PDB file of C-alpha atoms in Angstrom:
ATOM      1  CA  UNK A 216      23.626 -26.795 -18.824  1.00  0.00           C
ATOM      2  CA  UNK A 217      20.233 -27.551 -17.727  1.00  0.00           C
ATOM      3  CA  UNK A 218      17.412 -24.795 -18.901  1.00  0.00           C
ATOM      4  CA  UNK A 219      14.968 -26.031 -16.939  1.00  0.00           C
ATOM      5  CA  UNK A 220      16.985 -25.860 -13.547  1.00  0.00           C
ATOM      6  CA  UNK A 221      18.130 -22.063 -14.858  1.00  0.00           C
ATOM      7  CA  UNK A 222      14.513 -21.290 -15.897  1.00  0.00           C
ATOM      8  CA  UNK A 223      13.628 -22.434 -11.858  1.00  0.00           C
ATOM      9  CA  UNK A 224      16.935 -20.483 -10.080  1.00  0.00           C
ATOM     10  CA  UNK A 225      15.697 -17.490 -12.520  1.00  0.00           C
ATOM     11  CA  UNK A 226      12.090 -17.605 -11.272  1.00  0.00           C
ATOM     12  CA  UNK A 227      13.153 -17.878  -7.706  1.00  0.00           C
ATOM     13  CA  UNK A 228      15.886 -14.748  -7.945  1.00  0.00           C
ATOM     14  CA  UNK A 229      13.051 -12.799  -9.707  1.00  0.00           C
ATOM     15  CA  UNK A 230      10.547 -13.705  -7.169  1.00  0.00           C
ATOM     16  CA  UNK A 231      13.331 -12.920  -4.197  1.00  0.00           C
ATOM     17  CA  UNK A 232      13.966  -9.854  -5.564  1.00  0.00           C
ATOM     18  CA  UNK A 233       9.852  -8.815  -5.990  1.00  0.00           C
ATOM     19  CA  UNK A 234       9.483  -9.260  -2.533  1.00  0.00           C
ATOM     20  CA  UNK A 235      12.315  -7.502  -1.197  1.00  0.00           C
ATOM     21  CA  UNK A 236      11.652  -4.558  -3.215  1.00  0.00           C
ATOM     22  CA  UNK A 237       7.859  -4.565  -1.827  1.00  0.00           C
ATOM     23  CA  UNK A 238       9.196  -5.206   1.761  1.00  0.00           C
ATOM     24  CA  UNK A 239      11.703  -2.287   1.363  1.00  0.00           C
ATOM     25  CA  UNK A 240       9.212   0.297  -0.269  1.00  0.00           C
ATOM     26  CA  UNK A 241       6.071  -0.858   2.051  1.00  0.00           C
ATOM     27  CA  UNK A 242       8.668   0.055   4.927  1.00  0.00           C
ATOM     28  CA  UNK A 243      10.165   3.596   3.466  1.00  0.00           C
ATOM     29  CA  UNK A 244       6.158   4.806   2.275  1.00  0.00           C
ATOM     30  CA  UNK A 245       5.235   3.916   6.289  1.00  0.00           C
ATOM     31  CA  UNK A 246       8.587   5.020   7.776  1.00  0.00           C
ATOM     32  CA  UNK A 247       8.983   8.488   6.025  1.00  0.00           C
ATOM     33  CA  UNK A 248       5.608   9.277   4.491  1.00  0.00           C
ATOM     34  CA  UNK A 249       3.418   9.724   7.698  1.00  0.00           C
ATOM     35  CA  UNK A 250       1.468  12.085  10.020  1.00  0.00           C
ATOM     36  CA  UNK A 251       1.274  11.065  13.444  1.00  0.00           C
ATOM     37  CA  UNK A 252      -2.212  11.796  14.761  1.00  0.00           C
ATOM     38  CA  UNK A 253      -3.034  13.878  18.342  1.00  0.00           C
ATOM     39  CA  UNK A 254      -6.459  11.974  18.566  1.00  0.00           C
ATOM     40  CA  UNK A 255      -6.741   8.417  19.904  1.00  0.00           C
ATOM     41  CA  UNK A 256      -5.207   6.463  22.792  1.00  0.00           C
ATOM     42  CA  UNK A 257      -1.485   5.761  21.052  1.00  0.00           C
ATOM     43  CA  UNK A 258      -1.688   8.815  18.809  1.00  0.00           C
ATOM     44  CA  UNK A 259      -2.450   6.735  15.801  1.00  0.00           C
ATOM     45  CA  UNK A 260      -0.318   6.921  12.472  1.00  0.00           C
ATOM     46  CA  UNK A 261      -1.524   7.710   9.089  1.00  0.00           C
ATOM     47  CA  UNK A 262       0.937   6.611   6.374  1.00  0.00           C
ATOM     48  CA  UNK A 263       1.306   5.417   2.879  1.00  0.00           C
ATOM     49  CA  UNK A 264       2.782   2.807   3.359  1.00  0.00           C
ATOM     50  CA  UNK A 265      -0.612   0.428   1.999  1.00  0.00           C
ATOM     51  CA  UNK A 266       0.164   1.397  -1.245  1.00  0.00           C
ATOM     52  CA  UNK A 267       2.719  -0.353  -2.084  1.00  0.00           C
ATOM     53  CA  UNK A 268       1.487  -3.314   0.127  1.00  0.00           C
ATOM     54  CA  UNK A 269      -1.401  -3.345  -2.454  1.00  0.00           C
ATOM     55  CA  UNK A 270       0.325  -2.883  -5.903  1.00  0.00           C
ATOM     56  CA  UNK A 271       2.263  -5.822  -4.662  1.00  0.00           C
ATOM     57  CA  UNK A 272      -0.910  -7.931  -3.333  1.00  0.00           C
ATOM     58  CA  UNK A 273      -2.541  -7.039  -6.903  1.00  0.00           C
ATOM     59  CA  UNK A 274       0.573  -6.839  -9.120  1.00  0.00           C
ATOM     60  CA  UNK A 275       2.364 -10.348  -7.967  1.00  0.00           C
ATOM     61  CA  UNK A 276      -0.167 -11.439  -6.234  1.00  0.00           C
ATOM     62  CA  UNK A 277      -0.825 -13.104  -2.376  1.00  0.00           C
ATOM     63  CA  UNK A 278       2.251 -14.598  -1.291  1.00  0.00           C
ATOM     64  CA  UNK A 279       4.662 -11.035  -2.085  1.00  0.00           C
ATOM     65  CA  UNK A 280       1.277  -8.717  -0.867  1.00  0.00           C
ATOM     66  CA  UNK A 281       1.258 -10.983   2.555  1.00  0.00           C
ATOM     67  CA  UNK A 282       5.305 -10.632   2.237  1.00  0.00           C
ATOM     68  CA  UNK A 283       5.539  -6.779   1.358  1.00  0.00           C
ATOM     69  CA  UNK A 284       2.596  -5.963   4.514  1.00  0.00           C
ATOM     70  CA  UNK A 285       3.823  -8.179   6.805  1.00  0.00           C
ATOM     71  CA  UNK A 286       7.751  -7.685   7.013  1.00  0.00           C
ATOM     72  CA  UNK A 287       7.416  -4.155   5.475  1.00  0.00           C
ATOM     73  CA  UNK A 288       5.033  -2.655   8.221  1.00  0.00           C
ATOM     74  CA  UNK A 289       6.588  -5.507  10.837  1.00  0.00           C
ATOM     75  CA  UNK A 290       9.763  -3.543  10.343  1.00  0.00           C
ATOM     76  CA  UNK A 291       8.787  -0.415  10.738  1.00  0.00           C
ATOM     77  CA  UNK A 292       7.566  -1.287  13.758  1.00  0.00           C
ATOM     78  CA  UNK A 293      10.739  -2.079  15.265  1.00  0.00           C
ATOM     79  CA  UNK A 294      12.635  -0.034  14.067  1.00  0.00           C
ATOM     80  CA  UNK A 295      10.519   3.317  14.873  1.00  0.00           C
ATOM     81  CA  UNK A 296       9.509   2.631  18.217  1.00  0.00           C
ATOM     82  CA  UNK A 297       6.042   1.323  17.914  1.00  0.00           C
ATOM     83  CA  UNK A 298       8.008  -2.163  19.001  1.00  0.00           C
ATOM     84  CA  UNK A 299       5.132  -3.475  21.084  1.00  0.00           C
ATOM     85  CA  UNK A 300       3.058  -3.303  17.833  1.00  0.00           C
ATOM     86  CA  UNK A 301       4.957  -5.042  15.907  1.00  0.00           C
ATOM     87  CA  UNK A 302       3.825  -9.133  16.515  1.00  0.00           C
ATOM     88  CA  UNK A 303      -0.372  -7.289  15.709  1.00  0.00           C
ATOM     89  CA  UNK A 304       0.976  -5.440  12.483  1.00  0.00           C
ATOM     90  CA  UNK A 305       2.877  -9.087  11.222  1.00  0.00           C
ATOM     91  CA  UNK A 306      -0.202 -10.890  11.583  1.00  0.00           C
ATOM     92  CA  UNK A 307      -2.747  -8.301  10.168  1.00  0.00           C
ATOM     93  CA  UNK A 308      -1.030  -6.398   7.613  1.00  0.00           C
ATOM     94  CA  UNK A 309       0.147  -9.513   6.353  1.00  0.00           C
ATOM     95  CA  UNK A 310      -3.194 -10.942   6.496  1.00  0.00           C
ATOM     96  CA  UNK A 311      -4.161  -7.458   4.704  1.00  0.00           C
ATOM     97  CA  UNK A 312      -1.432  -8.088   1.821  1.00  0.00           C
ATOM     98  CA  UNK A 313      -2.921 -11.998   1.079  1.00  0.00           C
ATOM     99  CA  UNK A 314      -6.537 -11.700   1.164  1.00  0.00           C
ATOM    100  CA  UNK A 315      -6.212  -8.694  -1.215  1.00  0.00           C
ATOM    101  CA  UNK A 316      -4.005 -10.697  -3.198  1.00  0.00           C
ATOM    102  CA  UNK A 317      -6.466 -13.464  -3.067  1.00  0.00           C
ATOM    103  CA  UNK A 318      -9.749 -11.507  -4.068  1.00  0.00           C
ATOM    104  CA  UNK A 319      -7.538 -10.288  -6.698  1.00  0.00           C
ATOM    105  CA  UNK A 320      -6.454 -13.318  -8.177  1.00  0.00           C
ATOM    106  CA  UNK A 321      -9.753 -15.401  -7.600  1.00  0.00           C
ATOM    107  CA  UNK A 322     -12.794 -13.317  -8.019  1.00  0.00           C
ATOM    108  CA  UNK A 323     -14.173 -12.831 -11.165  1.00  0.00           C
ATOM    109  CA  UNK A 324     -15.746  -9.300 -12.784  1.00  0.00           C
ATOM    110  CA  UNK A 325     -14.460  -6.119 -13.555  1.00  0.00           C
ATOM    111  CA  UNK A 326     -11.346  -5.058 -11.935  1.00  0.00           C
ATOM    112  CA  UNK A 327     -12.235  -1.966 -10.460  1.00  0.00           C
ATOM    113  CA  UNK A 328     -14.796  -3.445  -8.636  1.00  0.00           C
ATOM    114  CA  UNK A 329     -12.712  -6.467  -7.376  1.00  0.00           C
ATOM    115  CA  UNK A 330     -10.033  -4.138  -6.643  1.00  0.00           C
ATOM    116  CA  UNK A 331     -12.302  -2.136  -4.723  1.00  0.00           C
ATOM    117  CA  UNK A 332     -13.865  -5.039  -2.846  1.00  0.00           C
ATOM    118  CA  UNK A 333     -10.350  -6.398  -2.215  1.00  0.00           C
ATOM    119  CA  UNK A 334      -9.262  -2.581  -0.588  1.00  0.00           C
ATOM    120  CA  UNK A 335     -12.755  -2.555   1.522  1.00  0.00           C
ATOM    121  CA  UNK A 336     -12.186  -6.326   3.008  1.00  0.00           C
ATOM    122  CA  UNK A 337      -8.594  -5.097   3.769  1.00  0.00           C
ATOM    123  CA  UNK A 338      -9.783  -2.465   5.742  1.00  0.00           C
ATOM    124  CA  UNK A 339     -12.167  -4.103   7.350  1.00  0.00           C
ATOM    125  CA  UNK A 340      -9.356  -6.653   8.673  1.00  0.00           C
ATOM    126  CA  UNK A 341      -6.771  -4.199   9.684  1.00  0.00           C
ATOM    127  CA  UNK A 342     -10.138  -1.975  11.581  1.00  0.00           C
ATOM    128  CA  UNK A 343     -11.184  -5.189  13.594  1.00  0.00           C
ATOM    129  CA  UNK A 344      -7.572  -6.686  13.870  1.00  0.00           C
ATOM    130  CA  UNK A 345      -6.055  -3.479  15.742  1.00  0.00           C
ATOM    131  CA  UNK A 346      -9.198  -2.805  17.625  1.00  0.00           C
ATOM    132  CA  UNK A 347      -8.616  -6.033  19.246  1.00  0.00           C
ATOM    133  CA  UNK A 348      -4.512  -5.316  19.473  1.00  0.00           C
ATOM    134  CA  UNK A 349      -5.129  -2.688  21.151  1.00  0.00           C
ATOM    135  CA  UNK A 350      -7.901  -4.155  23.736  1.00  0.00           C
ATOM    136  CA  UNK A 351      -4.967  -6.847  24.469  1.00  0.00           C
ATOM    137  CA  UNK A 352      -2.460  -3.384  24.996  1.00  0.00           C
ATOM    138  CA  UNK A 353      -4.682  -1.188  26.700  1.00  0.00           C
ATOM    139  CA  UNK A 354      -6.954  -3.746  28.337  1.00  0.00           C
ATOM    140  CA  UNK A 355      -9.840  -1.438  27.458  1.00  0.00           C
ATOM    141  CA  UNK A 356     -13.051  -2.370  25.390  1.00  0.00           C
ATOM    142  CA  UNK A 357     -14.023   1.662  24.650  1.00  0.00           C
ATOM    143  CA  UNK A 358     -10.635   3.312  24.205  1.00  0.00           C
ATOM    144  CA  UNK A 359      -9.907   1.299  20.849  1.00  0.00           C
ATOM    145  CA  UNK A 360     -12.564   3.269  18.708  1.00  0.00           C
ATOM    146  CA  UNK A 361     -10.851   6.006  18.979  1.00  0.00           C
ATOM    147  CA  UNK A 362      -7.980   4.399  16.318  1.00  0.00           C
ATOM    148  CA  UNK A 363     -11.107   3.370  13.587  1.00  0.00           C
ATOM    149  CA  UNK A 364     -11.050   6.746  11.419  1.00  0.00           C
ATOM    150  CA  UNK A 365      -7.398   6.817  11.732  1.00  0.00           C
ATOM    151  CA  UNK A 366      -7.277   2.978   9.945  1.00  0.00           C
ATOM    152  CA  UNK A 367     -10.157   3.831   7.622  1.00  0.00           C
ATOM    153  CA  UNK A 368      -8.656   6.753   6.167  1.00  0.00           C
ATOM    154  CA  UNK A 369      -5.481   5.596   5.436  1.00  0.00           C
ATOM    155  CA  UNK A 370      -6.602   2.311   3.420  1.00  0.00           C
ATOM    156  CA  UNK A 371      -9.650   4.015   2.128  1.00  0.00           C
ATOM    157  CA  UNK A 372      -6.477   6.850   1.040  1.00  0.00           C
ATOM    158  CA  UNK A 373      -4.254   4.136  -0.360  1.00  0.00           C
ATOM    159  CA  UNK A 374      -7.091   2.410  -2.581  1.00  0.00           C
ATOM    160  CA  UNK A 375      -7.903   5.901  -4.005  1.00  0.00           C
ATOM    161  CA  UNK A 376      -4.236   5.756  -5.027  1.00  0.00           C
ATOM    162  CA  UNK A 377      -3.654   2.209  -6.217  1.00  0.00           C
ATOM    163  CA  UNK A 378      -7.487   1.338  -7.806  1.00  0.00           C
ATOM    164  CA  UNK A 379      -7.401   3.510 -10.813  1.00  0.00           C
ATOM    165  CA  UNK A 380      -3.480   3.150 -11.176  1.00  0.00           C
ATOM    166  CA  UNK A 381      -3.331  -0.647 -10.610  1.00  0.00           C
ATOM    167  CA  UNK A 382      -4.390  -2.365 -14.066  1.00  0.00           C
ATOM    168  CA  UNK A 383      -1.765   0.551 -15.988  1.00  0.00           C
ATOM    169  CA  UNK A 384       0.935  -0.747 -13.510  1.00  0.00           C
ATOM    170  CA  UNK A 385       0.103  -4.575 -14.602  1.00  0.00           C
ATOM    171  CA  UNK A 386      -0.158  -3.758 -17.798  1.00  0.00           C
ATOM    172  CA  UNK A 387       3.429  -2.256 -17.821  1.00  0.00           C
ATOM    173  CA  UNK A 388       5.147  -4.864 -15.651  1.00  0.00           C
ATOM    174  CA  UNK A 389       3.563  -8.251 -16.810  1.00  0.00           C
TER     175      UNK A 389
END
């Protein structure tokens, strides 16, 4: 038996299973752990569902945070009736999930602070990338700003949550 081809079907099964699990809990934290808000043109959503997308962006790094925002959020999406969404939420959450991962992995200082920079640039992506999602829905320029708090609260929620928990979690798991 060959190790090295075990050590390499290991390592894939392992990294499989990762992203599943960061898919499946990024889509139950949006899915069932949400407030649907009366202010803004669609009603806007606050949900946790960017905290696991960032444990896995931090934890495992770009590839399963891209993985866990895109098809996690993507999902819910389709499946809860927010279908016309879901090509916007693909493309930015999963843009969300791998430049986190990437400020994570690449920039250099304490960890709080990168962690909070990584959080703040994710934000500011999934702020400008809906605004314009919804200017292509709505076909409205003003209407759009009404979805901004909404977005900012819910990441600037989320890193609240994973920042100060996020180096115990590594510490733990790797």
């Amino acid at each position: 038996m060959n190790s090295t081809y075990t050590s390499i079907e290991s390592t894939k099964t392992k990294t499989l299973v990762i992203n599943a699990l960061f898919v499946a809990l990024t889509l139950v934290a949006t899915m069932f752990i949400n407030i649907k808000l009366p202010i803004a043109g669609n009603g806007g959503l606050i949900h946790l569902g960017n905290i696991p997308l960032f444990v896995a962006a931090f934890v495992f790094g770009r590839r399963t945070g891209a993985i866990a925002g895109a098809f996690g959020m993507g999902l819910f999406d389709l499946l809860s009736g927010w279908t016309i969404w879901a090509p916007f939420t693909f493309i930015i959450v999963g843009a969300m999930g791998y430049v986190a991962g990437v400020i994570s992995e690449k920039v250099p200082g304490k960890r709080v602070i990168v962690y909070s920079l990584a959080v703040v640039v994710a934000m500011l992506i999934k702020v400008v990338g809906y605004y314009f999602a919804e200017v292509v829905l709505y076909s409205n320029w003003i209407q759009p700003f009404g979805s901004i708090p909404g977005n900012v609260l819910q990441v600037g929620f989320a890193g609240l949550i994973v920042v100060p928990l996020v180096a115990r979690i590594k510490k733990r798991i790797l």
